[in-house]
Short mmCIF file of C-alpha atoms in Angstrom, two decimals:
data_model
loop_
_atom_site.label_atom_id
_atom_site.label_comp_id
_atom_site.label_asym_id
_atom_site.label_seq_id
_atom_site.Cartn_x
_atom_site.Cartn_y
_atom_site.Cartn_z
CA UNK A 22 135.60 68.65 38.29
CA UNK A 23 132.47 71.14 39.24
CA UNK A 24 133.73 74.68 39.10
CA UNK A 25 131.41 76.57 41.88
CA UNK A 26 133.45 79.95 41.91
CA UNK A 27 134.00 82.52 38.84
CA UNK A 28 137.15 85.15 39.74
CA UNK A 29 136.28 88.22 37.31
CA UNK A 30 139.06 90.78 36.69
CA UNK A 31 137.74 94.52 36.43
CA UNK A 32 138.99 96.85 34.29
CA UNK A 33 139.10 95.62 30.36
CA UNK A 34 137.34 92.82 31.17
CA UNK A 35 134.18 93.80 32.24
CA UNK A 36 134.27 97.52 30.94
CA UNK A 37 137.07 100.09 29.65
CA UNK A 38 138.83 101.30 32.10
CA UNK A 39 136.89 104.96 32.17
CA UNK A 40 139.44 107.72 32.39
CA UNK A 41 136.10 110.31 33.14
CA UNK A 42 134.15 108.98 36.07
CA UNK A 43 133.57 111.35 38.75
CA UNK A 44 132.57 109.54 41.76
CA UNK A 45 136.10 109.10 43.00
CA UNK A 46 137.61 108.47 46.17
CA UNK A 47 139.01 111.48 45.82
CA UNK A 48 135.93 113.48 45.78
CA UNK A 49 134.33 111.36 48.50
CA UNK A 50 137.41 112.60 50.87
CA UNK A 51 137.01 115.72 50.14
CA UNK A 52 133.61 115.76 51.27
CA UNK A 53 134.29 114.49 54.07
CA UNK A 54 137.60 116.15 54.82
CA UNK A 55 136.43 118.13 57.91
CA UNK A 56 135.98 115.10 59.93
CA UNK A 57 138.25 112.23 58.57
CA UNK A 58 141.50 111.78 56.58
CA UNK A 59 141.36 109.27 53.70
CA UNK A 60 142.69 106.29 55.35
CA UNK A 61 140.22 106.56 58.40
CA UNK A 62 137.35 106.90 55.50
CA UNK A 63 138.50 104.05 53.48
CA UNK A 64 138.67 101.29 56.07
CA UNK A 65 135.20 102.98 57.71
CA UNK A 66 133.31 102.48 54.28
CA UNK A 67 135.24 98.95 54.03
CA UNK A 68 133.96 98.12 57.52
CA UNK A 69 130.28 99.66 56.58
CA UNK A 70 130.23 97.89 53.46
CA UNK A 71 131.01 94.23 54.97
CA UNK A 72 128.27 94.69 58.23
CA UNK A 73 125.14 95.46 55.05
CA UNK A 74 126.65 93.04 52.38
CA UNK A 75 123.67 90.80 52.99
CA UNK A 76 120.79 93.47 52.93
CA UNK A 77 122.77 96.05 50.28
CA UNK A 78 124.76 93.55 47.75
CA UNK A 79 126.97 95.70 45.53
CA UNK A 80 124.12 97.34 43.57
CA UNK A 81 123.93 101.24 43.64
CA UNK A 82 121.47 101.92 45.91
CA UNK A 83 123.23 99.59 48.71
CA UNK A 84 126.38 101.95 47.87
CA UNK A 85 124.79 105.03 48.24
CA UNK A 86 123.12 103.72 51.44
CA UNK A 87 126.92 102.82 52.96
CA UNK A 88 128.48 106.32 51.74
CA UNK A 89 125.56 107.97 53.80
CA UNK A 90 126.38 105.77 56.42
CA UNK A 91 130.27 106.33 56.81
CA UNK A 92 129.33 109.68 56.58
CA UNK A 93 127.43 109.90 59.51
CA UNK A 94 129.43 107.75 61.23
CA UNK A 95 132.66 109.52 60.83
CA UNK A 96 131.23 113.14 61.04
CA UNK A 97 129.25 111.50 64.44
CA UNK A 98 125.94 112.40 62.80
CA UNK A 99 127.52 116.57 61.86
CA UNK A 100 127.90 116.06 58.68
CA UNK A 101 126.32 118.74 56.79
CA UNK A 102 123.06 118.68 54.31
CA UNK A 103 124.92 119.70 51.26
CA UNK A 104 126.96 116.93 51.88
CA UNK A 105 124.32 114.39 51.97
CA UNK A 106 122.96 115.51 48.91
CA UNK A 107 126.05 115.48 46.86
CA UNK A 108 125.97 111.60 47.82
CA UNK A 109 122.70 111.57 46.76
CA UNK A 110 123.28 112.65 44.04
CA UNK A 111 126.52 110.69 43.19
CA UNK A 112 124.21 107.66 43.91
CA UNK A 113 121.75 108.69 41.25
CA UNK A 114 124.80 109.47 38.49
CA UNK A 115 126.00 105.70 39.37
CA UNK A 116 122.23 104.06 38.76
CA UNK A 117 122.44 106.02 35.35
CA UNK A 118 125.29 103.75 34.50
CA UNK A 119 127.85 105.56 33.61
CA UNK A 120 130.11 103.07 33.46
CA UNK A 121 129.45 100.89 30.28
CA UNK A 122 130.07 97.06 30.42
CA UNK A 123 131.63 95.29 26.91
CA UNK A 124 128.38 93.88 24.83
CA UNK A 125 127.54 90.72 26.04
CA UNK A 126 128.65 90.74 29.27
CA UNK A 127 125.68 92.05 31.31
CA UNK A 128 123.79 88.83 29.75
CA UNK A 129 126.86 86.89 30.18
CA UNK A 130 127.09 86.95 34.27
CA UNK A 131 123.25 87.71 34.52
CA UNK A 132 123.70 83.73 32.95
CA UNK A 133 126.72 82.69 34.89
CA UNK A 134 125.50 84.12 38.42
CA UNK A 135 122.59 81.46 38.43
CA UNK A 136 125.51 78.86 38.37
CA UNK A 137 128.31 79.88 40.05
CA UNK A 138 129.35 82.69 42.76
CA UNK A 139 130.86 85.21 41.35
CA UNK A 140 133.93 87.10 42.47
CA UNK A 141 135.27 90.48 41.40
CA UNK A 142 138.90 89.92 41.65
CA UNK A 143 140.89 93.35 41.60
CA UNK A 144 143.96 95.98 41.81
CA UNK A 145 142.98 99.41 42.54
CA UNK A 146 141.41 101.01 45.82
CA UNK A 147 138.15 99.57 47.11
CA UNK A 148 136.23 102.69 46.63
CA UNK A 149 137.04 103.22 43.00
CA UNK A 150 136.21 99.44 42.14
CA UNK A 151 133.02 98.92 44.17
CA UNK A 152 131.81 102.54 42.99
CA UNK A 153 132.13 101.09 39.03
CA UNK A 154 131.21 97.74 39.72
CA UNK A 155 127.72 99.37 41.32
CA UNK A 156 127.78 102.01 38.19
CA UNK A 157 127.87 99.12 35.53
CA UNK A 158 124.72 97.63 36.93
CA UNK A 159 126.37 94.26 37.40
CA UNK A 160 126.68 94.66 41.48
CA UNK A 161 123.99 92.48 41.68
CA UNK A 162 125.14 89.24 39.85
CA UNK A 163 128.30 89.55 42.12
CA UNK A 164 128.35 88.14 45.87
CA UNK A 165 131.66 88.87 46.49
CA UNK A 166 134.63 91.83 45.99
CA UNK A 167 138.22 90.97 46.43
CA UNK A 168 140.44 94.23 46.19
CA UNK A 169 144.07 92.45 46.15
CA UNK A 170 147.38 94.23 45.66
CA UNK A 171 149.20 91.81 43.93
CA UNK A 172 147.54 88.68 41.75
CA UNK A 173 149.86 85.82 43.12
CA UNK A 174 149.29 82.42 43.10
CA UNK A 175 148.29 82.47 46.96
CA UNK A 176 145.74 84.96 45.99
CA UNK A 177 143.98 83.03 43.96
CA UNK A 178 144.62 80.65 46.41
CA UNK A 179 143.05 82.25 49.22
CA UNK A 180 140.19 83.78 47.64
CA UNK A 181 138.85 80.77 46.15
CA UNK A 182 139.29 79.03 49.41
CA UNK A 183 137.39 81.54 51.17
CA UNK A 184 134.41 81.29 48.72
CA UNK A 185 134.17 78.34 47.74
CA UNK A 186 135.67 74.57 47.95
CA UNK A 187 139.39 75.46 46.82
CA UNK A 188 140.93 76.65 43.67
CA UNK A 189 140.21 72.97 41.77
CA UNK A 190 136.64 73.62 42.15
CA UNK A 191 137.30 77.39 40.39
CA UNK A 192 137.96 79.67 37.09
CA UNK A 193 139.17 83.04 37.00
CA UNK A 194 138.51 85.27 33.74
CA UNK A 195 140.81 88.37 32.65
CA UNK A 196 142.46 90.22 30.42
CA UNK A 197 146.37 89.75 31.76
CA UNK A 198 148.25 86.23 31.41
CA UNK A 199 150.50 87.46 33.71
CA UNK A 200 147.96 88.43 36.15
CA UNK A 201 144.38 86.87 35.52
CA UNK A 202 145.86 83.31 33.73
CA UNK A 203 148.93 82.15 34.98
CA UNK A 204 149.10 81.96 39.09
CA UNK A 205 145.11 81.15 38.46
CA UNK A 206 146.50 77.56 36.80
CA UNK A 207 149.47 77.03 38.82
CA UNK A 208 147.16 76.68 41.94
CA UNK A 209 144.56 73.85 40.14
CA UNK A 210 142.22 76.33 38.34
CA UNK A 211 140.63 76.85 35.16
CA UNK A 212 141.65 80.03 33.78
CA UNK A 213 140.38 82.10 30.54
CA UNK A 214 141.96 84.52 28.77
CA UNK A 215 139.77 87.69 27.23
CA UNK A 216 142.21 89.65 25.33
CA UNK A 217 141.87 93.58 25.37
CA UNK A 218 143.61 94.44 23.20
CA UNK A 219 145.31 91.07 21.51
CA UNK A 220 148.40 92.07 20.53
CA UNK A 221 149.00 93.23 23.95
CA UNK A 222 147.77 90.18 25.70
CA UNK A 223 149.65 88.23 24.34
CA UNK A 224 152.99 90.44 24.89
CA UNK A 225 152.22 90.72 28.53
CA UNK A 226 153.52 86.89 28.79
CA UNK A 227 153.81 83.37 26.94
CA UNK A 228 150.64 82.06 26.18
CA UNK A 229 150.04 78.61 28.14
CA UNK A 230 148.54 77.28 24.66
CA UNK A 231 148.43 73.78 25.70
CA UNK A 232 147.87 74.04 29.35
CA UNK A 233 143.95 71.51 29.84
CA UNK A 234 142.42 73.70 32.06
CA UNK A 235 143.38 77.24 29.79
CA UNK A 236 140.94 78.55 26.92
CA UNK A 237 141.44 81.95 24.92
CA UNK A 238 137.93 83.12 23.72
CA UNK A 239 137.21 86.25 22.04
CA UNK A 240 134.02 87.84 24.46
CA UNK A 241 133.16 87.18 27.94
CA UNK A 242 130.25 85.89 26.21
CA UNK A 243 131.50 82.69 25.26
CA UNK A 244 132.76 82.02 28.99
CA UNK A 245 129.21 80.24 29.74
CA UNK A 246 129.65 77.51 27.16
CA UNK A 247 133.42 76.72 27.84
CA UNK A 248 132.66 76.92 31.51
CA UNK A 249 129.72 73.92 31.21
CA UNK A 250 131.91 71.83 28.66
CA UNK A 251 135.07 71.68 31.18
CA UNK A 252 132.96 71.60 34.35
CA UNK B 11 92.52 88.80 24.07
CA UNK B 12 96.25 89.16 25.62
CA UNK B 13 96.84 90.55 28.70
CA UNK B 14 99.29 92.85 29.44
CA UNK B 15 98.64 94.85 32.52
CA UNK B 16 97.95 92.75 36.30
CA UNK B 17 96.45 94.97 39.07
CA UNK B 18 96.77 93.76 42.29
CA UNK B 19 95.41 94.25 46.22
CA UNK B 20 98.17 94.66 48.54
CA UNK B 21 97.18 93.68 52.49
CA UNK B 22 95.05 89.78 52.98
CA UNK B 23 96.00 89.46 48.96
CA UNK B 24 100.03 89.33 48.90
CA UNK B 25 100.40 89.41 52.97
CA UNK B 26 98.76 89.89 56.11
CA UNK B 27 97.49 92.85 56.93
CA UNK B 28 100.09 93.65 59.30
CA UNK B 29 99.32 94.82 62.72
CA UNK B 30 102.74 95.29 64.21
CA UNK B 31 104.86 97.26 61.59
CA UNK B 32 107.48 100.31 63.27
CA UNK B 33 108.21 101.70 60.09
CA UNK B 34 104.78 104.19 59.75
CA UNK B 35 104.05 107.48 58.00
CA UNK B 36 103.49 108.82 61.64
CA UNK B 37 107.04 107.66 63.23
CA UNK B 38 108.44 109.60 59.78
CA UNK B 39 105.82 112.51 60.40
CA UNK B 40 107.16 112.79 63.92
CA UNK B 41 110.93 112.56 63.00
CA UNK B 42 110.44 115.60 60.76
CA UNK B 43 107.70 117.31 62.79
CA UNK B 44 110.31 120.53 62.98
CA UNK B 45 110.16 121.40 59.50
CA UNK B 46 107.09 120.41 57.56
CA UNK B 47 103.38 119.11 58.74
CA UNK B 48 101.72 115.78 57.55
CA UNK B 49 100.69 116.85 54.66
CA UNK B 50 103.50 118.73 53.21
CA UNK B 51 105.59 115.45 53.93
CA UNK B 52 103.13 113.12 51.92
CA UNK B 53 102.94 115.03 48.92
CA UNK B 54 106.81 115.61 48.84
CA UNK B 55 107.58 112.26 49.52
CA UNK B 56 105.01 111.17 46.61
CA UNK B 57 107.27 113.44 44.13
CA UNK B 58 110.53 112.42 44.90
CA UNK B 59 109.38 109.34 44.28
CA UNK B 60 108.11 109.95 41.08
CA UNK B 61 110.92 111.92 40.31
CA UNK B 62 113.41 109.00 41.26
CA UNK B 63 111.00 106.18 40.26
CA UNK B 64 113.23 105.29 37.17
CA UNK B 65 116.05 104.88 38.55
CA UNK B 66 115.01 103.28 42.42
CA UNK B 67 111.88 101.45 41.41
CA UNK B 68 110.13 100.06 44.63
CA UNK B 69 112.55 98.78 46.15
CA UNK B 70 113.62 99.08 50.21
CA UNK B 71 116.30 100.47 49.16
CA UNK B 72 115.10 102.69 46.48
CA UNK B 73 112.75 103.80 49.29
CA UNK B 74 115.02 104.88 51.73
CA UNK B 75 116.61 106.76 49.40
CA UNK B 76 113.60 108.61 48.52
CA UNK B 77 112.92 109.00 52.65
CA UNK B 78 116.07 110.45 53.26
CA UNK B 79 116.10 112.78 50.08
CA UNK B 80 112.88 114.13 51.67
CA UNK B 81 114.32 114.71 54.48
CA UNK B 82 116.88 116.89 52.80
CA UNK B 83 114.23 118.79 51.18
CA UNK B 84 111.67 119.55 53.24
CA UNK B 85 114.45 120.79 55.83
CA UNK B 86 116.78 122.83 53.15
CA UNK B 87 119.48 120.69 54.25
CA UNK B 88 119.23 121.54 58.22
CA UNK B 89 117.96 117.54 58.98
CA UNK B 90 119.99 116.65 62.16
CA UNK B 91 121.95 113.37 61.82
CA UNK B 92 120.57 111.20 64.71
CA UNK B 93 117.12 111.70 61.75
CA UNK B 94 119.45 110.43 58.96
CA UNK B 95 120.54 108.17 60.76
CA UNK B 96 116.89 107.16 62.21
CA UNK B 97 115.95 107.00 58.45
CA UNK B 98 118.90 104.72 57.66
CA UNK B 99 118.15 102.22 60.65
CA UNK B 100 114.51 101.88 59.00
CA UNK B 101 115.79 101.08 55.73
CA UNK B 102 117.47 97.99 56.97
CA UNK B 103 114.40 96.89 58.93
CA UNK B 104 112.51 96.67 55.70
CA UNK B 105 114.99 95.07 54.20
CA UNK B 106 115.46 92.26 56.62
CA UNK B 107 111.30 91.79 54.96
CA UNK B 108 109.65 92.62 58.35
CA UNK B 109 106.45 92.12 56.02
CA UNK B 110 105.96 88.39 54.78
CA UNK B 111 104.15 87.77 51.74
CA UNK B 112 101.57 84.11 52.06
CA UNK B 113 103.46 81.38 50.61
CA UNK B 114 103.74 81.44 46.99
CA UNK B 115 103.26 84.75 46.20
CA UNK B 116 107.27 85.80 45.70
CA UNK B 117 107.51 83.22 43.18
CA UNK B 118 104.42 83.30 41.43
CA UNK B 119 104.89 87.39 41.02
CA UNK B 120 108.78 87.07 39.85
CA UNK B 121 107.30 84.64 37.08
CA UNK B 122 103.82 86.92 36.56
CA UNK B 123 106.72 90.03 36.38
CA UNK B 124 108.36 88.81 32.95
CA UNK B 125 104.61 88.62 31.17
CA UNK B 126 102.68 91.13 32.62
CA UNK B 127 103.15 95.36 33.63
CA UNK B 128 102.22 94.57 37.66
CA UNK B 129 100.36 97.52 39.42
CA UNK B 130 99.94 97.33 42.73
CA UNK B 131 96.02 98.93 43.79
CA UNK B 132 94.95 99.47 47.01
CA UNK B 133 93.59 102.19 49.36
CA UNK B 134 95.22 103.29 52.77
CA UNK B 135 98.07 106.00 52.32
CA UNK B 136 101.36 106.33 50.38
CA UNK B 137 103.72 106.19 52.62
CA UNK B 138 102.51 103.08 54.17
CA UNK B 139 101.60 100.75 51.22
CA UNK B 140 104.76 101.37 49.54
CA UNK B 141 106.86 100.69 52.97
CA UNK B 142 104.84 97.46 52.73
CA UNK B 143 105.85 97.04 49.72
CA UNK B 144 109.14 97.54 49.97
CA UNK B 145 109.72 95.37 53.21
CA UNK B 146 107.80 92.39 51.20
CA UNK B 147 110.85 92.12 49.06
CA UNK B 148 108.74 92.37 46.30
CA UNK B 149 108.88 95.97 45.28
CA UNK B 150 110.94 95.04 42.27
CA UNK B 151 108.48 92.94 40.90
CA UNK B 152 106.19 95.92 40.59
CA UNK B 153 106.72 98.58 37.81
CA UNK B 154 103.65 101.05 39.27
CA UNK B 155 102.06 101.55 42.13
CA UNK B 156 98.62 103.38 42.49
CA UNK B 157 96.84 104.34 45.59
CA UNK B 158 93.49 104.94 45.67
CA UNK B 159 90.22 106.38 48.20
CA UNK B 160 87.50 104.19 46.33
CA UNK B 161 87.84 101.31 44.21
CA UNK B 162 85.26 101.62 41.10
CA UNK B 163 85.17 100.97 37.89
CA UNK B 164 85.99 103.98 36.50
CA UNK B 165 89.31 103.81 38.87
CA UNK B 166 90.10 100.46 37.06
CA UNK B 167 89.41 102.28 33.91
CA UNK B 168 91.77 104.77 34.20
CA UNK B 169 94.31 102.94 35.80
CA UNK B 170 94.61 100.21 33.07
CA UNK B 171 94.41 103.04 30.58
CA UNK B 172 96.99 104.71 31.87
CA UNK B 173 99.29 101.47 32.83
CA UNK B 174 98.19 99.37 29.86
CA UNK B 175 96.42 99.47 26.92
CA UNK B 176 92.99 99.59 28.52
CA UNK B 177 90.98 97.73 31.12
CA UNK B 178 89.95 94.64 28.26
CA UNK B 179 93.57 94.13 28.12
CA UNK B 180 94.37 93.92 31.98
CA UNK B 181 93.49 91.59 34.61
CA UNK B 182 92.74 92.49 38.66
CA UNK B 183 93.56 89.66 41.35
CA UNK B 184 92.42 90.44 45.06
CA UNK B 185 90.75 89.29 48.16
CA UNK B 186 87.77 91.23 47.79
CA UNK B 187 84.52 91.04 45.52
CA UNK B 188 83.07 94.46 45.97
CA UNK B 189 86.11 96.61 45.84
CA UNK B 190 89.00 93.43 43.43
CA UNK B 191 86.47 91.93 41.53
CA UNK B 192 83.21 93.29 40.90
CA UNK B 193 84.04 96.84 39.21
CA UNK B 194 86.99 95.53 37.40
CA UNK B 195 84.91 93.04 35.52
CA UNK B 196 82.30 95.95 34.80
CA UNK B 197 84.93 97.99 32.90
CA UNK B 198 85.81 94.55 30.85
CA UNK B 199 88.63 93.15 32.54
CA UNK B 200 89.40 89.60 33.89
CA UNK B 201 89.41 89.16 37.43
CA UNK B 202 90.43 86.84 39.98
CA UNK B 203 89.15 85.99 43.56
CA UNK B 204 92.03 85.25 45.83
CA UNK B 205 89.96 84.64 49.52
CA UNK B 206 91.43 85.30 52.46
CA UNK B 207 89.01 84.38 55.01
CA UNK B 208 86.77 82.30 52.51
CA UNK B 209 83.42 82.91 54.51
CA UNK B 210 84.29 86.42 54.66
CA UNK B 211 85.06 87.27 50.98
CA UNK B 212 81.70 84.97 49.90
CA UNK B 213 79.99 87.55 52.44
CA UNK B 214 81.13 90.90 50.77
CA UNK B 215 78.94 90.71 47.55
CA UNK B 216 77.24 87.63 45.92
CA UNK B 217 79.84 85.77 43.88
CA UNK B 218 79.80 86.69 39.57
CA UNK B 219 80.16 82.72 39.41
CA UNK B 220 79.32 82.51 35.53
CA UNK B 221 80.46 85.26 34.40
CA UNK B 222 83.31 84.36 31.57
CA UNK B 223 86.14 86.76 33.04
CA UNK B 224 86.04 85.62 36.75
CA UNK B 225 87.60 83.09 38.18
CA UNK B 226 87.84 82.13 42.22
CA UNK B 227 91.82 80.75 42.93
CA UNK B 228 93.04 79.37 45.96
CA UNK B 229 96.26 80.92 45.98
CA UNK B 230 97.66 83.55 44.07
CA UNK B 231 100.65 80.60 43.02
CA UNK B 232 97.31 79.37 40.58
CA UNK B 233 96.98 82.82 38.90
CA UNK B 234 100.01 82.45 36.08
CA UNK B 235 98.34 78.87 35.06
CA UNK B 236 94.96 80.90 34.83
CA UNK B 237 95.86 84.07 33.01
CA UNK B 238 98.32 81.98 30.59
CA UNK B 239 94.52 79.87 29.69
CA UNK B 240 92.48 83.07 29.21
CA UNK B 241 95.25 85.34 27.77
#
């Protein structure tokens, strides 16, 4: 069966989940405080992200670019100079790379992006995501973002629906059996497991050992090969 | 003797010279007419650049960045928004590639861009060439950009010196004997004649038909196959 779509989990898959990063949400809002609350900011830099996906991707600069944007947009065009150069300057602190992907894994989707559309599949608030996924410099291998607040079967589901030709023809990657492995297979996908850290991997649920369609492999670098055998 | 540095001419060598093109120095000038003159602009546009070059490359993106941190600058953070937002709207116009490169030439540089240091050389003014560039889609290929009043050799000397490790080791494609060819094979590089009216580039200077470093191509797609051969 020809897998087309990749799901990618986040945090502990593709990098540690930083507790220091300071482009947050938070600090975004409070930039911005004077002229929108959060939620108004948050579903204007959702709106301004999806109208430049196809010219900005989800590399840093294209981030920086919507920030700028929603702040205009939301301050209607009063938003002050200091302001637009602390998003400057945020944007320059996230092209630095701050935000460290595991070893392997920059090659690893630079590799898998060629062959299949890739899909960041998520918990955790839109902002915060995007803003690491553009920090670890892998933005651009990705051509799509799913922030989800629960990893259901129907999730999966849906999202692979949406980008591609249904869950039979995809294979989600994560750290969680519970949430990355398990609802991923009971729709018709592929599904590999990248332990964290093992021990707790495996405690988070059973292990589908003998499930066809399930592989545990030690790095996100030896998702290429698997992916080719079973595809 | 292996090459390591490609020069190349920017307008009738990678596109038309494009008559119809909004984004110009002069619409910027005008947009921040209140704060700084024409020159003032140019030269502070030039160092953010260089400042940011790292990090944004040549990019449309990159360059927008760079307009709008100018912007900033130049007007100690007083820029009214409907000029941010100006600035923004022009970004996007390059990157919808407003400027289209002759066919071939994408492909040929993304291939030429994992051998060789590309450098793009050609006269006309900052701000322009490099919003060319940028709005080719092929700024990323290019990891330097020089602009320059006269082309002689002693401009190709320096350049390649500076780029590379000296003109012997670099190679100079463009549409133009006298200004591409001639003085880059004086300083001991390779060059290649790309024509783009044929009659008219035969009618610049008399062709340097034997010499051992020249070459006439027609198309720049040829170039890799040639400079693999001589390299």
């Amino acid at each position: 069966m020809p897998i087309t779509v990749l799901g990618l989990d986040a945090d502990d898959t593709l990098w540690h989940n930083e507790t220091f990063y300071r482009l947050t949400r938070e600090r975004f809002n409070a930039l911005l405080a004077d002229f929108a609350d959060a939620e108004t900011l948050e579903a204007e830099i959702a709106a301004t992200e999806h109208r430049n996906l196809g010219l900005y991707g989800y590399g840093a600069k294209g981030f920086t670019l919507c920030m700028l944007e929603t702040a205009l947009t939301v301050s209607k065009g009063q938003v002050p100079g200091y302001v637009i150069n602390e998003i400057l300057a945020a944007g320059r602190e996230m092209m630095n790379h701050p935000v460290e992907p595991f070893p392997g894994v920059h090659q690893a989707l630079e590799e898998l992006s060629t062959q299949y559309k890739l899909v960041l599949i998520t918990k955790g608030d839109l902002f915060h995501q995007e803003s690491k996924l553009a920090a670890s410099g892998l933005g651009d291998f990705f051509s799509g973002v799913e922030i989800v607040s629960e990893k259901k079967p129907e999730t999966y589901l849906r999202i692979f629906s949406r980008h591609g030709t249904g869950p039979e023809h995809a294979a989600m990657a994560g750290n969680s059996v519970r949430s990355d492995i398990l609802p991923a297979l009971e729709v018709g996908s592929y599904a590999a497991l990248i332990p964290y850290h093992l021990v707790w991997a495996h405690e988070d649920a059973p292990l589908p050992t003998d499930h066809p369609r399930f592989v545990e492999l030690p790095s996100l670098a030896d998702l290429p090969q698997w992916l080719a055998e079973v595809s």
